mmCIF file of C-alpha atoms in Angstrom:
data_model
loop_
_atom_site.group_PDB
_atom_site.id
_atom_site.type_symbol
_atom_site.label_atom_id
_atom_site.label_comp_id
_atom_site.label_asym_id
_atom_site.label_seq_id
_atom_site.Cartn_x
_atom_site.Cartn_y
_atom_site.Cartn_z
ATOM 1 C CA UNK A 4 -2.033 22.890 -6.457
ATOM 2 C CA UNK A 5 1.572 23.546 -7.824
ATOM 3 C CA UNK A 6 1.654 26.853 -4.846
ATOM 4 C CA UNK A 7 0.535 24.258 -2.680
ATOM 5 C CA UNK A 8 3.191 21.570 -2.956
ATOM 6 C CA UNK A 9 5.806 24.466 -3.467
ATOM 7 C CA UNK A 10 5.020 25.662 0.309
ATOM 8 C CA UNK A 11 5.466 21.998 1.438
ATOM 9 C CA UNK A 12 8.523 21.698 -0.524
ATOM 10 C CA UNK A 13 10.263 24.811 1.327
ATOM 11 C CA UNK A 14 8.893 23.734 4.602
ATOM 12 C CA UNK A 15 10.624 20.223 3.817
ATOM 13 C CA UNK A 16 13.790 22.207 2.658
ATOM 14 C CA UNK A 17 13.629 24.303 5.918
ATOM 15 C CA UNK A 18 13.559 21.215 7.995
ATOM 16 C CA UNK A 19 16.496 19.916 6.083
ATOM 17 C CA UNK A 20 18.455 22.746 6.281
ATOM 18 C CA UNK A 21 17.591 23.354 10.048
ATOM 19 C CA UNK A 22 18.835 19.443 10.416
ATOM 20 C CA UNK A 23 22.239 19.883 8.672
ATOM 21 C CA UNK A 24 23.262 23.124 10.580
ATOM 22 C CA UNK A 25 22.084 22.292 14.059
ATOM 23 C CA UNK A 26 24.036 18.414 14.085
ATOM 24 C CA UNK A 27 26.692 18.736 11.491
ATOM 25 C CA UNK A 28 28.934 16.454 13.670
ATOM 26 C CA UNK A 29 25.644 13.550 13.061
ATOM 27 C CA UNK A 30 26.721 12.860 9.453
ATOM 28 C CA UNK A 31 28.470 9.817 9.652
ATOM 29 C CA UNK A 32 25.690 8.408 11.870
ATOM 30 C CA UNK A 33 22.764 9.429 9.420
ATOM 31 C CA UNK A 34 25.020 7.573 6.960
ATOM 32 C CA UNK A 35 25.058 4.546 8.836
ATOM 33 C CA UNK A 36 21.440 4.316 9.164
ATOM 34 C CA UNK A 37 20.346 5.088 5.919
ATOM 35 C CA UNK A 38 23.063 2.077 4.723
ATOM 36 C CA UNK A 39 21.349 -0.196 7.449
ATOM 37 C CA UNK A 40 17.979 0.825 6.041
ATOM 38 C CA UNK A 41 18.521 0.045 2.420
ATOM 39 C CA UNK A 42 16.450 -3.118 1.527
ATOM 40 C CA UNK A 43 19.997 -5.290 0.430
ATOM 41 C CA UNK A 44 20.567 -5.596 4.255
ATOM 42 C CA UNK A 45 17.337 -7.404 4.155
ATOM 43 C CA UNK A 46 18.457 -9.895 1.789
ATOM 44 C CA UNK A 47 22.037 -10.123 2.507
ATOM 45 C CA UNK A 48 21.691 -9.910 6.752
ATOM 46 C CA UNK A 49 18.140 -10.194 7.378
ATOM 47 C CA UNK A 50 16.650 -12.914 5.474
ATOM 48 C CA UNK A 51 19.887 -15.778 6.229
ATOM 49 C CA UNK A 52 19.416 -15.339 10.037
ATOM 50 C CA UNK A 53 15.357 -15.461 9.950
ATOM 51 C CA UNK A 54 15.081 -18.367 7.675
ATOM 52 C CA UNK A 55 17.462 -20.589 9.678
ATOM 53 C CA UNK A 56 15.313 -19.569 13.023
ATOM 54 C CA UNK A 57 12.000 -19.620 11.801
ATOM 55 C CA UNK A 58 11.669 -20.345 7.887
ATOM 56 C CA UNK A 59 8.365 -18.859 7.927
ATOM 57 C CA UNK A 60 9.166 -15.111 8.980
ATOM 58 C CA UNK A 61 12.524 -15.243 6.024
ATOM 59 C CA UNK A 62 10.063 -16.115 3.377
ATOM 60 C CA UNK A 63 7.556 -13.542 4.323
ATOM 61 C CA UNK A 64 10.410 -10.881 4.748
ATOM 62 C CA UNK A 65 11.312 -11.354 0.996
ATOM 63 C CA UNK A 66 7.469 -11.115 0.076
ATOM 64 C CA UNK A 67 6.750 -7.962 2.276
ATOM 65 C CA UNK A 68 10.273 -6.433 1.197
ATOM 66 C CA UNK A 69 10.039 -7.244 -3.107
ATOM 67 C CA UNK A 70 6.362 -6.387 -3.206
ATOM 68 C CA UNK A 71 6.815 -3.267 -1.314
ATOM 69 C CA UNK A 72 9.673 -2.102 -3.595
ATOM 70 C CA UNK A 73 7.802 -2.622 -6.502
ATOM 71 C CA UNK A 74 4.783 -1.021 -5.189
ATOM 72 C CA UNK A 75 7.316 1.723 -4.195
ATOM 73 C CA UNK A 76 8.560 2.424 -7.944
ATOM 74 C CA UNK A 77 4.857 2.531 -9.210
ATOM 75 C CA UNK A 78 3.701 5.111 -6.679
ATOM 76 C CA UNK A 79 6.768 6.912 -7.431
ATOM 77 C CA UNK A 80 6.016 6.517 -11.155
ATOM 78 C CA UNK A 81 2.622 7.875 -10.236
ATOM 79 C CA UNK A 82 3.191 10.896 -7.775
ATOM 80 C CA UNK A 83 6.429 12.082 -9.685
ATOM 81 C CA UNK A 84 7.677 13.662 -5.844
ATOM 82 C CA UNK A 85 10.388 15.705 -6.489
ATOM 83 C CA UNK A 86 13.629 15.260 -4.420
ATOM 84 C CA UNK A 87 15.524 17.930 -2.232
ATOM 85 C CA UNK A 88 18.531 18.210 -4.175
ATOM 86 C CA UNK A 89 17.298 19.023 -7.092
ATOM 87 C CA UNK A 90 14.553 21.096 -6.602
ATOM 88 C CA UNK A 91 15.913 23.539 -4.588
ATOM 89 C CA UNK A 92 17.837 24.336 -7.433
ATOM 90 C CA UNK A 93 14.932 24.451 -10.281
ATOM 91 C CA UNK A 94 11.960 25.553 -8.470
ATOM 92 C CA UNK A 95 10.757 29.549 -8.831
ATOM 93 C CA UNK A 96 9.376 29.494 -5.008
ATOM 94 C CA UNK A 97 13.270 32.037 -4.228
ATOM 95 C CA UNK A 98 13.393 33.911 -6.931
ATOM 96 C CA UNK A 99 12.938 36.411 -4.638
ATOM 97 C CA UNK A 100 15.188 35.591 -1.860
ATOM 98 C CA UNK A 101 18.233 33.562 -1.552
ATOM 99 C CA UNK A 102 17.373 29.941 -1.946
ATOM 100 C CA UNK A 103 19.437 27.792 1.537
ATOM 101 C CA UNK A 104 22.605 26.076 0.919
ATOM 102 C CA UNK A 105 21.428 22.351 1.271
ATOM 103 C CA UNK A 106 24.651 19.713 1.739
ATOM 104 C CA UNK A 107 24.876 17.322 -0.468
ATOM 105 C CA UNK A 108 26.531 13.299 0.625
ATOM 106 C CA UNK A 109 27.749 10.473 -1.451
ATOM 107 C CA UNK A 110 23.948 8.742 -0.878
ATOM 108 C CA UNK A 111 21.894 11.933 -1.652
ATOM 109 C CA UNK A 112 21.631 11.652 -5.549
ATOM 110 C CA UNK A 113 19.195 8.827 -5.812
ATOM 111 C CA UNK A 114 17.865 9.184 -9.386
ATOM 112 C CA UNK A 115 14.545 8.040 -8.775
ATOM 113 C CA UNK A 116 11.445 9.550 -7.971
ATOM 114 C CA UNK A 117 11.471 11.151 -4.300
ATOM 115 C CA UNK A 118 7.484 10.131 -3.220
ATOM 116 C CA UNK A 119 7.269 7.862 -1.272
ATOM 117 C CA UNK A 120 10.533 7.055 0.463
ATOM 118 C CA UNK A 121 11.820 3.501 -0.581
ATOM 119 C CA UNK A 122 14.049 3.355 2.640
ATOM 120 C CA UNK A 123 11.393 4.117 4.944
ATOM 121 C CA UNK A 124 8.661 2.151 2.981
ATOM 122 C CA UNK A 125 11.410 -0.859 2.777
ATOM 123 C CA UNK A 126 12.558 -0.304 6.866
ATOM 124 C CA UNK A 127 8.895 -0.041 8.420
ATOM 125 C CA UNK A 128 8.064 -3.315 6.530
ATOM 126 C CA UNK A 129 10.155 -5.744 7.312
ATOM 127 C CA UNK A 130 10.659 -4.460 10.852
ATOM 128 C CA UNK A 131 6.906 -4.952 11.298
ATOM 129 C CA UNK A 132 7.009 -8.431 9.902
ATOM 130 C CA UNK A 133 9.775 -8.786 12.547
ATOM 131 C CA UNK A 134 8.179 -7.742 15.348
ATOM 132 C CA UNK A 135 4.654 -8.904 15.200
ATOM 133 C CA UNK A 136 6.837 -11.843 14.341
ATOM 134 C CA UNK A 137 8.386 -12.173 17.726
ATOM 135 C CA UNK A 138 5.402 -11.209 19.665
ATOM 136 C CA UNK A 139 3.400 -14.197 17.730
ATOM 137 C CA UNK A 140 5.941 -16.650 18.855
ATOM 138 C CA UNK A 141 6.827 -15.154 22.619
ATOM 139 C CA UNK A 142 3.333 -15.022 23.339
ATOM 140 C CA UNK A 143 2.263 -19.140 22.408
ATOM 141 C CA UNK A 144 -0.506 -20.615 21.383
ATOM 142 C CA UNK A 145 -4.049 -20.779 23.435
ATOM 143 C CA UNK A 146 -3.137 -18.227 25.316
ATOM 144 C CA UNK A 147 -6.145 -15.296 25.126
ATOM 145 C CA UNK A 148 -4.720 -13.124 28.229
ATOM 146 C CA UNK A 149 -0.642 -11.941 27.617
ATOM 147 C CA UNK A 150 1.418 -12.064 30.780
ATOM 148 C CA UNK A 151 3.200 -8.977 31.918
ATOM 149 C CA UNK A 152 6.397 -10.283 30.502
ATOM 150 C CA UNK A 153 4.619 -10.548 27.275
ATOM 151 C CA UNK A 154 3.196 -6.633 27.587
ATOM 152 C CA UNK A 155 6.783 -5.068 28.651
ATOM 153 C CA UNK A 156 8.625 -6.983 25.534
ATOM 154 C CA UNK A 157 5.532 -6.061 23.363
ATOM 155 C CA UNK A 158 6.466 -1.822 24.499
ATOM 156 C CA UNK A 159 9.882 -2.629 24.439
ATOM 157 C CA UNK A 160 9.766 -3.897 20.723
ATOM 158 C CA UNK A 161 7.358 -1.312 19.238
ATOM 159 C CA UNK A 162 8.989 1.607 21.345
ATOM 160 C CA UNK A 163 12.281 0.184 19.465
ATOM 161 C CA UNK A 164 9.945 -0.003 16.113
ATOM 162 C CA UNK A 165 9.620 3.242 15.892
ATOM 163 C CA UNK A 166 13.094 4.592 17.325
ATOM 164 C CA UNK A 167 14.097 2.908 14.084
ATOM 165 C CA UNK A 168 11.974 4.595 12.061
ATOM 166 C CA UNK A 169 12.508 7.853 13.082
ATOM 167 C CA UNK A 170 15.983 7.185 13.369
ATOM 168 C CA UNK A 171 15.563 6.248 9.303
ATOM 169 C CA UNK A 172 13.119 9.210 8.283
ATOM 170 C CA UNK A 173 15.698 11.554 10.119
ATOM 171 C CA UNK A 174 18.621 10.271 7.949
ATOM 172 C CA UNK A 175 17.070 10.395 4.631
ATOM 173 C CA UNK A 176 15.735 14.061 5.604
ATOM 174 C CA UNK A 177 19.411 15.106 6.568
ATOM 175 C CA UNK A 178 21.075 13.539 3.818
ATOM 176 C CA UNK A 179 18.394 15.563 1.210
ATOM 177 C CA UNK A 180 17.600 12.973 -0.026
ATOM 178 C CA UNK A 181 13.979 12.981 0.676
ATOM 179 C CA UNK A 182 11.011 15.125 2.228
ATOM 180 C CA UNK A 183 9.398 14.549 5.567
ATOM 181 C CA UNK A 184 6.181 14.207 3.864
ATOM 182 C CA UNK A 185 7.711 11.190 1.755
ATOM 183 C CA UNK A 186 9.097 9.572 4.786
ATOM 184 C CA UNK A 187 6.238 9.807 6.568
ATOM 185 C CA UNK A 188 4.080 8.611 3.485
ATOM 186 C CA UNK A 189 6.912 5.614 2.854
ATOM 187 C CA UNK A 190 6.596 4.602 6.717
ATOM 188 C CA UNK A 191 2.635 4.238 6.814
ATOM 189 C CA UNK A 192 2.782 2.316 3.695
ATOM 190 C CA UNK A 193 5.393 -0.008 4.346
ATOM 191 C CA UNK A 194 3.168 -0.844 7.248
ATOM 192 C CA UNK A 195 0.080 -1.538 5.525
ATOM 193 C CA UNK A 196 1.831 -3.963 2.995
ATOM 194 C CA UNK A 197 3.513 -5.797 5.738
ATOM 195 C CA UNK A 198 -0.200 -6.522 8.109
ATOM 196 C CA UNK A 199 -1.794 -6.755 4.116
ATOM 197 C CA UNK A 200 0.511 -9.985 4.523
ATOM 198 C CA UNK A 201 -0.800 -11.959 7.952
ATOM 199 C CA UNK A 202 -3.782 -12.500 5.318
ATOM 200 C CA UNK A 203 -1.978 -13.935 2.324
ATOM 201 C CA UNK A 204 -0.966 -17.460 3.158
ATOM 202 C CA UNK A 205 -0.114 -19.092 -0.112
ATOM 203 C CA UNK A 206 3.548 -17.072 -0.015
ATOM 204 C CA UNK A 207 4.379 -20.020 2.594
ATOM 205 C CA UNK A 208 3.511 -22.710 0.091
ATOM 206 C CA UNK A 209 3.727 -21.916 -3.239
ATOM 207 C CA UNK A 210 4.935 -23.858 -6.500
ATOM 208 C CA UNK A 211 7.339 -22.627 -8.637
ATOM 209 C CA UNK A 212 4.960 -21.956 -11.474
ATOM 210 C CA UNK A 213 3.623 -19.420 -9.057
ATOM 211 C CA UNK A 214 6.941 -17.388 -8.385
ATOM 212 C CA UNK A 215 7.630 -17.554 -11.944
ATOM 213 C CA UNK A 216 4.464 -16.278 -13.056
ATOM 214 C CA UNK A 217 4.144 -13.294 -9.849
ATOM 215 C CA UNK A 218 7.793 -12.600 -11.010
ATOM 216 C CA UNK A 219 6.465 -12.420 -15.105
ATOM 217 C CA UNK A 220 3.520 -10.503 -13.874
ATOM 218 C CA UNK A 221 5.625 -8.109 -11.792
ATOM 219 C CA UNK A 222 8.325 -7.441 -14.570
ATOM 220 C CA UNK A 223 5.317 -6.935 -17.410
ATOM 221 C CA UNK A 224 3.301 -4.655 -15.173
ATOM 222 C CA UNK A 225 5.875 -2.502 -14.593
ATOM 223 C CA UNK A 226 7.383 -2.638 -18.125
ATOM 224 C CA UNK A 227 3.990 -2.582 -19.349
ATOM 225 C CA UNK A 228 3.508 0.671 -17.420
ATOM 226 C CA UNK A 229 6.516 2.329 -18.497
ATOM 227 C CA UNK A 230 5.633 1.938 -22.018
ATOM 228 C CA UNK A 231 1.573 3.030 -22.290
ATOM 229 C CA UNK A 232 2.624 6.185 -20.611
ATOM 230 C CA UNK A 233 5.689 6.783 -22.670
ATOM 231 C CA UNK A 234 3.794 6.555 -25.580
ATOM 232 C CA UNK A 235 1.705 8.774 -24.064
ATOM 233 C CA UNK A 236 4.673 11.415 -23.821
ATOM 234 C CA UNK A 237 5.291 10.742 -20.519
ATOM 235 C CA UNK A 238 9.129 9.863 -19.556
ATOM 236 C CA UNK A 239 9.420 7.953 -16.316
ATOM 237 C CA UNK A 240 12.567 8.242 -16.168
ATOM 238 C CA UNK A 241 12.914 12.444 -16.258
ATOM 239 C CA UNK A 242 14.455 12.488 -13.040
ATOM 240 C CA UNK A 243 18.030 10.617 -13.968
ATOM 241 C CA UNK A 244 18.633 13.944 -16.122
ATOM 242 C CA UNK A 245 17.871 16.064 -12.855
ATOM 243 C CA UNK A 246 20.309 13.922 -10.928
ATOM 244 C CA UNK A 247 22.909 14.185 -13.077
ATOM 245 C CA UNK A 248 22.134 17.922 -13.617
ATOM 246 C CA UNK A 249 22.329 18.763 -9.915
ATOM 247 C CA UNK A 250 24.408 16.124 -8.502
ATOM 248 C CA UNK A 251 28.144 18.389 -7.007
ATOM 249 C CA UNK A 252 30.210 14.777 -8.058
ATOM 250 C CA UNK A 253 28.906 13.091 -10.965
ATOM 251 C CA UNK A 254 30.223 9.936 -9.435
ATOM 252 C CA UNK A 255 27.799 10.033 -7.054
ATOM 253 C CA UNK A 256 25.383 9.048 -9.600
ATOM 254 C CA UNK A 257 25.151 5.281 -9.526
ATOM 255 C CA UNK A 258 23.239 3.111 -12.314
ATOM 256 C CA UNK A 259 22.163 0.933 -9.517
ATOM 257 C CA UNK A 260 19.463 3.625 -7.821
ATOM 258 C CA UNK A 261 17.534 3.687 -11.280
ATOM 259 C CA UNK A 262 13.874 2.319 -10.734
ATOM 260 C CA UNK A 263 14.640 -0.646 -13.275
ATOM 261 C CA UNK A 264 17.459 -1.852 -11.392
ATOM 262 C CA UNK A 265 15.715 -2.189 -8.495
ATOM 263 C CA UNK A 266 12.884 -3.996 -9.980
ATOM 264 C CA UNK A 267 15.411 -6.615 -11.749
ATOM 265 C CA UNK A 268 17.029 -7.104 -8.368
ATOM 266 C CA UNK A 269 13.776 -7.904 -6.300
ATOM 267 C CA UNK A 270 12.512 -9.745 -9.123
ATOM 268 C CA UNK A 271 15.465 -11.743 -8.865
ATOM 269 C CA UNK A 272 15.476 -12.555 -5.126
ATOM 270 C CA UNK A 273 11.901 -13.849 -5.480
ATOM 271 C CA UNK A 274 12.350 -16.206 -8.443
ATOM 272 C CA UNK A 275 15.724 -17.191 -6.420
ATOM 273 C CA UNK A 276 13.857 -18.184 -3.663
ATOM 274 C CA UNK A 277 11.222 -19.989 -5.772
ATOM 275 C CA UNK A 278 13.827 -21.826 -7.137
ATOM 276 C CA UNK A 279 15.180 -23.049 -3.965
ATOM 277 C CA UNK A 280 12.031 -23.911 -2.374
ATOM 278 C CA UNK A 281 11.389 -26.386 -4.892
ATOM 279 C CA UNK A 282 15.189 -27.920 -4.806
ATOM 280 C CA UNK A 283 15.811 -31.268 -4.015
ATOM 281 C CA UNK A 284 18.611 -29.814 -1.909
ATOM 282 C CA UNK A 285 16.301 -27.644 -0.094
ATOM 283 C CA UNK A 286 14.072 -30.967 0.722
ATOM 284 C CA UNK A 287 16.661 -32.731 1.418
ATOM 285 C CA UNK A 288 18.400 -30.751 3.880
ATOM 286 C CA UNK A 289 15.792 -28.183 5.609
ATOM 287 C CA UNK A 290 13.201 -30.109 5.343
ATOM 288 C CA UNK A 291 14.966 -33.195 6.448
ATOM 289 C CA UNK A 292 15.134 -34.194 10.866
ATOM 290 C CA UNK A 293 18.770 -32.964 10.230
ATOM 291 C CA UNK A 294 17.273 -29.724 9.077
ATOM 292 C CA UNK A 295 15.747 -29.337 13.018
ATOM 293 C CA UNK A 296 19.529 -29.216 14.714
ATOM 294 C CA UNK A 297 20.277 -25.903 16.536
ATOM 295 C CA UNK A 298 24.189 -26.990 14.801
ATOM 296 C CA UNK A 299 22.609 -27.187 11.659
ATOM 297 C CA UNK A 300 20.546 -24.157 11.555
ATOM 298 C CA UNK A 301 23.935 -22.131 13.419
ATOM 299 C CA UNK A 302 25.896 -23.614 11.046
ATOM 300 C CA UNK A 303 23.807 -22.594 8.042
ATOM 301 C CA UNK A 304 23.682 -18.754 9.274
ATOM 302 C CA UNK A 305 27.196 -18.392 9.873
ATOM 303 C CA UNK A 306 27.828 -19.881 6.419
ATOM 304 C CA UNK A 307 25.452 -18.394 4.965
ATOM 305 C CA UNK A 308 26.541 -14.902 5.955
ATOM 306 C CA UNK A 309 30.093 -15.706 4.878
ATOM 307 C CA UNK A 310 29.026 -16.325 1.520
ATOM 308 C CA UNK A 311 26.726 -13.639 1.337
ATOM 309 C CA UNK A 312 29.245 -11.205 1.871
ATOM 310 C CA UNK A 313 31.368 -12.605 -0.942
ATOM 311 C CA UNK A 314 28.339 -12.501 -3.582
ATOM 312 C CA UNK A 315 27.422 -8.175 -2.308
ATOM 313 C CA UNK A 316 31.445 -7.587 -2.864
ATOM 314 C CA UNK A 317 30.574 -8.408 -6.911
ATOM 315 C CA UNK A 318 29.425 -5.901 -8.871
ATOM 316 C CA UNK A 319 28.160 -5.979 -12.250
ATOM 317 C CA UNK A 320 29.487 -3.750 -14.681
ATOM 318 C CA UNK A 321 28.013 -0.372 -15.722
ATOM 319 C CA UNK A 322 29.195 0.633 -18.810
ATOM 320 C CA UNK A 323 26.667 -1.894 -20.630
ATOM 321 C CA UNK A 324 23.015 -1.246 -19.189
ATOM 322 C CA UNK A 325 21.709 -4.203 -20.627
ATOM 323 C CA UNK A 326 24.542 -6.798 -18.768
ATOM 324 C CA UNK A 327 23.810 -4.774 -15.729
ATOM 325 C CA UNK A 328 20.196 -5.222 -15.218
ATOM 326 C CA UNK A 329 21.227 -9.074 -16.339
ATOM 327 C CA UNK A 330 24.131 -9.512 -13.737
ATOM 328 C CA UNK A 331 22.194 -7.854 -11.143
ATOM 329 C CA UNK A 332 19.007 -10.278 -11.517
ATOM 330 C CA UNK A 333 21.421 -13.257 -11.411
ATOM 331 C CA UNK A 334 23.182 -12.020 -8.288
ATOM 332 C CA UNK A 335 19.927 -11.131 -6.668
ATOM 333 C CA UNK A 336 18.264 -14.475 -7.472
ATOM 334 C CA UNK A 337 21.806 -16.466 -6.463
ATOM 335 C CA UNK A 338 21.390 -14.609 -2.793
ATOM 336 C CA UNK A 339 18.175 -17.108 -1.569
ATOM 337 C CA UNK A 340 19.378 -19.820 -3.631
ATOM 338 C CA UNK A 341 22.402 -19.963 -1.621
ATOM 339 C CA UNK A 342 20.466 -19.071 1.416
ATOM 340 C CA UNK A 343 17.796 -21.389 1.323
ATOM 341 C CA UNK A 344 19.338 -24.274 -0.843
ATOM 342 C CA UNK A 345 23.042 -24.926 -1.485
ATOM 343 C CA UNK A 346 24.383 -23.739 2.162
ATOM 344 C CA UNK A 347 21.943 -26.104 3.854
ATOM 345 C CA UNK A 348 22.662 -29.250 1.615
ATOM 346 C CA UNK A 349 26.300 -28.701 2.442
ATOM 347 C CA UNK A 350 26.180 -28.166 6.057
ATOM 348 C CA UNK A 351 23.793 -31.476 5.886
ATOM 349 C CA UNK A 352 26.703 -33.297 4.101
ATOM 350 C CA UNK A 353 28.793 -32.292 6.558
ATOM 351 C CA UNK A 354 26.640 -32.708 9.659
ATOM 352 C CA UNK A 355 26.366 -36.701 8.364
ATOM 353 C CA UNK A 356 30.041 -37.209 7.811
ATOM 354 C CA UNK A 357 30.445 -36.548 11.300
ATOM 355 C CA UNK A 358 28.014 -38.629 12.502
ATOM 356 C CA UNK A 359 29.571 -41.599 10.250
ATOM 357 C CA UNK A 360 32.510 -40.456 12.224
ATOM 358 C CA UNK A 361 31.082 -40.637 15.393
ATOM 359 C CA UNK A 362 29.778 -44.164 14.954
#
């Protein structure tokens, strides 16, 4: 078994290497896609512009995109994939032969488990929700037979679909920080969480006792997890000592890619957005005939990206891992609040004191 995933290894480290030396001049642009890819571009970018247009698609973009991250960090907890970087470095497979020079990037030292690949898993959901999400709404209701137009946007949009993800399982292979089999694994299942989703209806109506107690259950599982197999002399989190073993600039090394701040920020974008589904502001304003103007819903993107931007430039502190799991759950869970709450109560406001006006 271990000969067997040592010969996939080197045949992912091959491809890497092979990637790096043939398009050295596509750095920057395997940088920009793996930023675009990350999941808090989903939140931040994503999420403001889909709720406005169709409130339906945002909501199910946070579900797809938080329970596909967590079920991310337990397969990861579970497969223990190794990551380029490092194992090219550890592994016995060249003690015979000179192991290749693999480039490291500012990105590459994720300290989590490698298998499978977050940013694929992460990108290939919530651009399926987005698609199929277009197609449902282009195509109408009643209609059994598509029209042509329908069929040509319908190649156009999964032809783009999977430019994307090959454009995203490309970068993450360049930058070493993954292996094509984890990208490949990460794309397939980010898939099959998003369609899991077209069956689970309740996301679009639920109370707040039910985000609170999917976002107790989450947190516990996980924790919960972490624990039995500690105990059981397993550490989960052996691979933050192998990126800071391996990593060529220790400040590449960022507190923020370790699986339990991840978990406390998704965790905190779907209690967030519990909370402002059940606002009075939120009832008040999106829910309210002022909540159907094209100004109003314009209005509450533009702001809402604005403000967005502010809230990503914070950033907790480090040098207390406690406060920065803390901070990191409050910013994540301010992010739909804003969103989905206090943005469209004040663009209401506003939208009525100029009708007052007008009058």
């Amino acid at each position: 078994m271990e000969a067997s995933m040592d010969i996939l290894y080197h045949t992912g480290i091959q491809a890497i290497h092979f990637l790096q030396t043939r398009y050295p001049g596509s750095q920057d642009w395997f940088l920009f896609v793996s930023f675009a890819a990350d999941l808090r571009n989903t939140f931040f970018v994503l999420f403001p512009i889909w709720f406005h247009l169709c409130e339906a698609v945002g909501i199910k973009l946070i579900w797809v995109a938080v329970i596909g991250d967590w079920l991310n960090l337990v397969f990861k907890w579970i497969l223990f994939g190794q990551r380029p970087y490092w194992w090219v470095h550890e592994t016995n497979f060249y003690q015979n032969t000179s192991a290749p020079v693999i480039q490291q990037f500012p990105v590459t030292c994720e300290t989590g488990p490698g298998s499978p690949s977050g940013h694929a898993m992460g990108s290939a959901g919530v651009y399926y929700v987005i698609v199929t999400a277009i197609l449902s709404i282009t195509q109408g209701r009643g209609r059994k037979c598509p029209s042509w137009k329908h069929r040509f946007l319908q190649t156009v949009l999964w032809a783009a679909f999977w430019t994307i993800q090959v454009c995203v399982c490309l970068s993450r292979v360049f930058l070493a920080a993954h292996f094509p089999h984890q990208v490949i694994a990460g794309v397939f299942s980010g898939i099959l969480v998003a369609e899991s989703f077209k069956y689970i209806t309740s996301i679009y109506d639920p109370s707040l006792r039910k985000y609170i107690a999917t976002t107790l259950f989450l947190f516990s599982f996980a924790l919960g997890f972490y624990l039995l197999l500690k105990v059981l002399g397993v550490d989960l989190l052996w691979t933050l000592e192998k990126a800071k073993a391996w990593c060529e600039h220790p400040e590449w090394v960022h507190l923020d890619t370790t699986p339990f701040a991840g978990l406390l920020r998704n965790l905190g974008t779907l209690f967030g957005l519990g909370l402002a589904l059940n606002s009075s502001m939120y009832t008040e304003s999106c829910k309210s005939k002022q909540g159907q103007r094209l100004n109003f819903r314009l209005g509450s993107i533009g702001i809402s990206l604005l403000i967005l931007h502010v809230i990503d430039s914070f950033k907790p502190p480090t040098k207390v891992e406690l406060l920065f799991y803390l901070f990191s759950f409050c910013k994540s869970a301010a992010v739909p609040l804003a969103v989905a709450a206090l943005i469209p109560y004040c663009v209401t406001l506003l939208l009525r004191t100029q009708d007052k006006k007008t009058l």
